[in-house]
Amino acid sequence: MRKFLAILLVVSIVLAFAKTKVEIWSWRSQDEPVWKEVQKELNAQGKDIEIVFRAFLPTEYDSKVMMALKSGKGPDIIYSRRLPGVRTQSLIDAGLIKPLDGQVDFSNFSEGVLNNIRTGGKTYGVPFAVQVVGVFYNKKIYEKYNLQEPRSWDELVQNAKILKEHGVTPFFVPGKSAWALTMQHAIVGTSILGPCWIRRLMKGETDFLDPDWIYVNKILNDLKVYYQDNFMANTTDDLNTAFAFGQAAMVFYGIWGYGMWKQLNPEMEGNVGFFMSPPDCKCGKPWAYVFMDGALALTSNSKNPQAALDVLRFAATPKFGTIFAKVTYNIPAVKGAQMPNDPLLMEMTDVVSNHASPYVYWVGSVFVSGKPSLYQDVLSPGMQAMYAGKITPEELAKKAQDALSQWYEPLKKRLGK
Amino acid sequence: MQKISRKFILLFVLPAFILYTTFVIYPFIYSFILSFYQWPGVGKKIFVGLKNFRDILVGPFAEEFRNAFVHNIYFFALTAIFELGLGFIIAVLFVTTIKGKRIFQTLVYLPNVISMILVGFIWNMMLNPQWGLVNKFLKTIGLGFLAKPWLGDPNLALNTIIAVNVWRHLGFYVLVFYAAIISIHPDLINAAYIDGANNFQIIRYIIFPMVVPTLQTLLILLFIWSFNVFDIVYALEGVQAGPFRSTDVLGTLFYRTAFGGLGSSRMDFGLGAAIAVIMFVIVVPLSMFYAYMAEKRRRS
């Protein structure tokens, strides 16, 4: 009897001190310290929650999540991709992630952000980040050669020319990472074409054979003389290393790279500048490509749904946004967060609020919601082919036209299909 | 007595039968059934009949499929020439009495014990166009004009992957040929020497004909492996099999269509299963031929 009571006592003590585990899966390995901070905050609020964070390779993440949830296992919370998109939509359709309306306060998010995670009138996650993509440059190199942020495409090319003449690699482009080339097209195209042109494309009032679209392909193809040697064999990892250590003056990239550059080389703190890809001429206005990255979704297999909801409720507060921004140097999706005192992040916040193009054609656009997709099937392989000299800018435009006119109704209608 | 022995036979066969059914028969039947459905991995499966096969063979995925299929054939042709050719030559060198052959044997076989993902990691670094060892070395010895974007040039990428594959697997073929050559009765070779044959004639008229059955077996195995190749392409170029699908093979096409991910145009287990079924149809006749040959040789 004594033994039994002793065991009971030990078990009771262990249980009393055991924390409720909440498991989170993500494709963003850089977020691990965020969740350590969140756990501290929750624990300080008297919630005995232990957050177990696991990151997977982005290319394998979605299949891992799907397999795990389908077999009745998996984590309590997943990082989900934005909507519309087959990956998150199939999880919703199968009832594997739950709507959070009425359980999480979404008042700190803008409607625009929430639309990226809503379907059927329900909200399926807590958005975590807003991404800005554009041209990042090394300030010291710019200062050394007395260069200014370009206000037109010609000025950008002129800057590149000056840098090249001085033996500096103007741009580091990761030709092997096809997705980054599509992103580069989108960064440049958003400013050169402008939102009104993209809107006309969306409405089927113009198409991909429009000289303006071909012009974007052309100027990008012409720009490749200013890329590093053998750029077609470089990845985004190489880009991060090269840019962090000053081996190139400029990169077409996203704000998510900033944390990595500083981690690789602390001297990059305060040494990174940003400008939106310039318009064709000075009289034009530059536009930024801004998109919601993803959301935190509650799975139906959650072993501790109440604790998971506590985590998600916290993720919907400005305090989470403050932690997120401080650790990752990304822009949190939640409003009211305190941004680190970093001029680059301040500038990004301004860009998100005042210069985001309302119409886009890469991630978060209608052109990637069907198959063949402008992103995966046309521009990713197509940009590589154009840069390798296998196809012309006109042929790349035709590929886009042929692919999208298979399913995109306004374009089909325009072409009389 | 006869009944007891049958029971025992069944008892001994049972574990293998269960394992084979669970891990070979069931997945194959399931894949075959799945190939008639559209299914992103969760939710309801939608029966689409032969649509997946039509999509692959004549529909929107036909170009990608043909491209990958041709690459598999190319991969097989080049690996056969280099792995079997070099394997044979090196094995012949190893049966001679050259000094330090043990070291060479170890060196040739060593890459075989390295995991394919590690091979990919090592060669990705070695082939980096800016700071990779290969281009640095070429520049150091004055051959800078040969420094290339090995994995980024569509004309070079697949050949580079094949070269890495040869580096990784050569040891295995050397080992098999070596075993085949040393099993040739020495009297045959000694008699040829006494009759005045030179080394080349001995290789041409005795060693080579005697290892032809081994060569046939290796050729068939290589064909099967070439049509199932995935890991080396994945490790060096990812599922996108870039640049612009210039290194795509059926294995990476299957992965992209079944599991999605960056660079994939569709995430549909049904479509992936249809590709797997077609791969099976290509590989199985040769597998059966291989089994027949092996059995024939055993009986003779």
mmCIF file of C-alpha atoms in Angstrom, chain A residues 42-208:
data_model
loop_
_atom_site.group_PDB
_atom_site.id
_atom_site.type_symbol
_atom_site.label_atom_id
_atom_site.label_comp_id
_atom_site.label_asym_id
_atom_site.label_seq_id
_atom_site.Cartn_x
_atom_site.Cartn_y
_atom_site.Cartn_z
ATOM 1 C CA LEU A 42 2.896 31.843 -22.704
ATOM 2 C CA ASN A 43 4.600 30.329 -19.697
ATOM 3 C CA ALA A 44 4.872 33.797 -18.181
ATOM 4 C CA GLN A 45 1.112 34.146 -18.673
ATOM 5 C CA GLY A 46 0.677 30.982 -16.583
ATOM 6 C CA LYS A 47 0.020 28.632 -19.509
ATOM 7 C CA ASP A 48 2.090 25.473 -19.112
ATOM 8 C CA ILE A 49 2.697 24.893 -22.769
ATOM 9 C CA GLU A 50 5.773 23.378 -24.340
ATOM 10 C CA ILE A 51 6.137 24.162 -28.038
ATOM 11 C CA VAL A 52 7.854 21.519 -30.127
ATOM 12 C CA PHE A 53 8.909 23.005 -33.464
ATOM 13 C CA ARG A 54 9.938 20.892 -36.457
ATOM 14 C CA ALA A 55 11.050 22.247 -39.813
ATOM 15 C CA PHE A 56 11.162 20.308 -43.080
ATOM 16 C CA LEU A 57 12.640 21.006 -46.479
ATOM 17 C CA PRO A 58 10.251 23.329 -48.335
ATOM 18 C CA THR A 59 10.155 20.941 -51.300
ATOM 19 C CA GLU A 60 9.086 18.049 -49.074
ATOM 20 C CA TYR A 61 7.012 19.857 -46.492
ATOM 21 C CA ASP A 62 3.580 19.647 -48.095
ATOM 22 C CA SER A 63 3.723 15.916 -48.756
ATOM 23 C CA LYS A 64 4.943 15.256 -45.187
ATOM 24 C CA VAL A 65 2.051 17.244 -43.744
ATOM 25 C CA MET A 66 -0.484 15.589 -45.984
ATOM 26 C CA MET A 67 0.727 12.070 -45.264
ATOM 27 C CA ALA A 68 0.856 12.649 -41.524
ATOM 28 C CA LEU A 69 -2.568 14.275 -41.247
ATOM 29 C CA LYS A 70 -4.164 11.735 -43.548
ATOM 30 C CA SER A 71 -2.973 8.888 -41.335
ATOM 31 C CA GLY A 72 -4.500 10.537 -38.269
ATOM 32 C CA LYS A 73 -1.161 11.781 -36.935
ATOM 33 C CA GLY A 74 0.849 14.922 -37.403
ATOM 34 C CA PRO A 75 1.257 18.080 -35.385
ATOM 35 C CA ASP A 76 -1.223 20.357 -33.617
ATOM 36 C CA ILE A 77 -0.397 23.363 -35.783
ATOM 37 C CA ILE A 78 0.931 23.553 -39.319
ATOM 38 C CA TYR A 79 2.268 26.394 -41.409
ATOM 39 C CA SER A 80 -0.209 26.455 -44.278
ATOM 40 C CA ARG A 81 0.202 28.005 -47.703
ATOM 41 C CA ARG A 82 -1.955 30.912 -48.759
ATOM 42 C CA LEU A 83 -5.237 30.507 -50.631
ATOM 43 C CA PRO A 84 -6.205 30.008 -53.388
ATOM 44 C CA GLY A 85 -4.000 26.973 -53.750
ATOM 45 C CA VAL A 86 -4.515 23.250 -54.048
ATOM 46 C CA ARG A 87 -2.249 22.372 -51.132
ATOM 47 C CA THR A 88 -4.196 24.171 -48.425
ATOM 48 C CA GLN A 89 -7.549 23.758 -50.169
ATOM 49 C CA SER A 90 -7.229 19.956 -50.187
ATOM 50 C CA LEU A 91 -6.511 19.967 -46.446
ATOM 51 C CA ILE A 92 -9.597 22.105 -45.902
ATOM 52 C CA ASP A 93 -11.770 19.941 -48.161
ATOM 53 C CA ALA A 94 -10.673 16.822 -46.281
ATOM 54 C CA GLY A 95 -11.462 18.473 -42.929
ATOM 55 C CA LEU A 96 -7.842 18.176 -41.809
ATOM 56 C CA ILE A 97 -7.546 21.789 -40.736
ATOM 57 C CA LYS A 98 -10.187 23.624 -38.768
ATOM 58 C CA PRO A 99 -11.742 27.057 -39.192
ATOM 59 C CA LEU A 100 -10.803 29.459 -36.418
ATOM 60 C CA ASP A 101 -13.681 31.947 -36.605
ATOM 61 C CA GLY A 102 -15.071 32.737 -33.184
ATOM 62 C CA GLN A 103 -12.076 31.170 -31.460
ATOM 63 C CA VAL A 104 -9.322 33.574 -32.466
ATOM 64 C CA ASP A 105 -9.570 37.363 -32.510
ATOM 65 C CA PHE A 106 -8.706 38.471 -36.061
ATOM 66 C CA SER A 107 -9.236 42.178 -35.416
ATOM 67 C CA ASN A 108 -5.487 42.851 -35.714
ATOM 68 C CA PHE A 109 -5.365 41.759 -39.348
ATOM 69 C CA SER A 110 -6.366 43.653 -42.456
ATOM 70 C CA GLU A 111 -9.087 42.195 -44.663
ATOM 71 C CA GLY A 112 -6.600 41.995 -47.530
ATOM 72 C CA VAL A 113 -4.346 39.729 -45.514
ATOM 73 C CA LEU A 114 -7.211 37.577 -44.228
ATOM 74 C CA ASN A 115 -8.554 37.048 -47.750
ATOM 75 C CA ASN A 116 -5.463 34.952 -48.399
ATOM 76 C CA ILE A 117 -6.563 32.393 -45.856
ATOM 77 C CA ARG A 118 -10.333 32.534 -46.201
ATOM 78 C CA THR A 119 -12.587 30.281 -48.197
ATOM 79 C CA GLY A 120 -16.324 29.614 -47.982
ATOM 80 C CA GLY A 121 -16.635 32.508 -45.540
ATOM 81 C CA LYS A 122 -14.369 30.797 -42.998
ATOM 82 C CA THR A 123 -10.878 31.667 -41.815
ATOM 83 C CA TYR A 124 -8.460 28.743 -41.788
ATOM 84 C CA GLY A 125 -5.392 30.139 -40.109
ATOM 85 C CA VAL A 126 -3.556 32.987 -38.446
ATOM 86 C CA PRO A 127 -1.417 34.789 -41.057
ATOM 87 C CA PHE A 128 2.180 35.127 -39.879
ATOM 88 C CA ALA A 129 4.152 37.175 -42.406
ATOM 89 C CA VAL A 130 3.910 39.590 -45.266
ATOM 90 C CA GLN A 131 6.746 39.430 -47.743
ATOM 91 C CA VAL A 132 8.173 42.195 -49.877
ATOM 92 C CA VAL A 133 10.350 41.404 -52.866
ATOM 93 C CA GLY A 134 12.458 43.884 -54.778
ATOM 94 C CA VAL A 135 16.062 44.915 -55.363
ATOM 95 C CA PHE A 136 18.419 44.829 -52.372
ATOM 96 C CA TYR A 137 21.777 46.503 -52.690
ATOM 97 C CA ASN A 138 25.032 46.758 -50.802
ATOM 98 C CA LYS A 139 25.167 50.346 -49.494
ATOM 99 C CA LYS A 140 28.961 50.428 -49.134
ATOM 100 C CA ILE A 141 29.438 49.421 -52.755
ATOM 101 C CA TYR A 142 26.884 51.994 -53.882
ATOM 102 C CA GLU A 143 28.602 54.681 -51.827
ATOM 103 C CA LYS A 144 32.060 53.680 -53.051
ATOM 104 C CA TYR A 145 31.064 54.269 -56.665
ATOM 105 C CA ASN A 146 28.836 57.215 -55.873
ATOM 106 C CA LEU A 147 25.682 55.553 -57.160
ATOM 107 C CA GLN A 148 22.098 56.597 -56.438
ATOM 108 C CA GLU A 149 18.987 54.440 -56.176
ATOM 109 C CA PRO A 150 17.733 54.303 -59.773
ATOM 110 C CA ARG A 151 14.492 56.060 -60.729
ATOM 111 C CA SER A 152 14.214 54.451 -64.145
ATOM 112 C CA TRP A 153 15.238 51.204 -65.791
ATOM 113 C CA ASP A 154 17.938 53.029 -67.766
ATOM 114 C CA GLU A 155 19.447 54.338 -64.541
ATOM 115 C CA LEU A 156 19.507 50.808 -63.135
ATOM 116 C CA VAL A 157 21.326 49.558 -66.218
ATOM 117 C CA GLN A 158 23.692 52.538 -65.998
ATOM 118 C CA ASN A 159 24.505 51.669 -62.366
ATOM 119 C CA ALA A 160 25.171 48.089 -63.398
ATOM 120 C CA LYS A 161 27.432 49.297 -66.195
ATOM 121 C CA ILE A 162 29.504 51.476 -63.865
ATOM 122 C CA LEU A 163 29.882 48.631 -61.380
ATOM 123 C CA LYS A 164 30.955 46.209 -64.076
ATOM 124 C CA GLU A 165 33.512 48.668 -65.412
ATOM 125 C CA HIS A 166 35.022 48.762 -61.921
ATOM 126 C CA GLY A 167 35.213 44.980 -61.720
ATOM 127 C CA VAL A 168 32.252 44.602 -59.353
ATOM 128 C CA THR A 169 29.587 42.002 -60.097
ATOM 129 C CA PRO A 170 26.443 44.145 -60.440
ATOM 130 C CA PHE A 171 23.837 41.402 -59.874
ATOM 131 C CA PHE A 172 23.980 37.968 -58.324
ATOM 132 C CA VAL A 173 21.202 35.906 -59.905
ATOM 133 C CA PRO A 174 20.480 32.303 -58.845
ATOM 134 C CA GLY A 175 19.792 30.794 -62.262
ATOM 135 C CA LYS A 176 19.533 27.254 -60.911
ATOM 136 C CA SER A 177 16.677 28.209 -58.555
ATOM 137 C CA ALA A 178 13.980 28.558 -61.190
ATOM 138 C CA TRP A 179 11.437 29.990 -58.755
ATOM 139 C CA ALA A 180 13.742 32.916 -58.015
ATOM 140 C CA LEU A 181 13.868 33.780 -61.722
ATOM 141 C CA THR A 182 10.073 33.932 -61.808
ATOM 142 C CA MET A 183 10.215 36.164 -58.775
ATOM 143 C CA GLN A 184 12.710 38.383 -60.591
ATOM 144 C CA HIS A 185 10.321 38.629 -63.559
ATOM 145 C CA ALA A 186 7.498 39.560 -61.192
ATOM 146 C CA ILE A 187 9.596 42.170 -59.372
ATOM 147 C CA VAL A 188 10.567 43.872 -62.614
ATOM 148 C CA GLY A 189 7.260 43.357 -64.413
ATOM 149 C CA THR A 190 5.159 44.851 -61.623
ATOM 150 C CA SER A 191 6.901 48.212 -62.004
ATOM 151 C CA ILE A 192 7.499 48.201 -65.757
ATOM 152 C CA LEU A 193 3.987 47.063 -66.645
ATOM 153 C CA GLY A 194 2.226 48.661 -63.686
ATOM 154 C CA PRO A 195 -0.903 47.458 -61.907
ATOM 155 C CA CYS A 196 -3.275 48.844 -64.551
ATOM 156 C CA TRP A 197 -1.686 46.743 -67.276
ATOM 157 C CA ILE A 198 -1.806 43.643 -65.024
ATOM 158 C CA ARG A 199 -5.462 44.378 -64.306
ATOM 159 C CA ARG A 200 -6.142 44.528 -68.055
ATOM 160 C CA LEU A 201 -4.387 41.167 -68.416
ATOM 161 C CA MET A 202 -6.555 39.722 -65.648
ATOM 162 C CA LYS A 203 -9.686 40.982 -67.368
ATOM 163 C CA GLY A 204 -8.621 39.583 -70.735
ATOM 164 C CA GLU A 205 -8.292 43.044 -72.274
ATOM 165 C CA THR A 206 -4.719 42.262 -73.251
ATOM 166 C CA ASP A 207 -2.617 39.114 -73.396
ATOM 167 C CA PHE A 208 0.898 37.772 -73.136
#
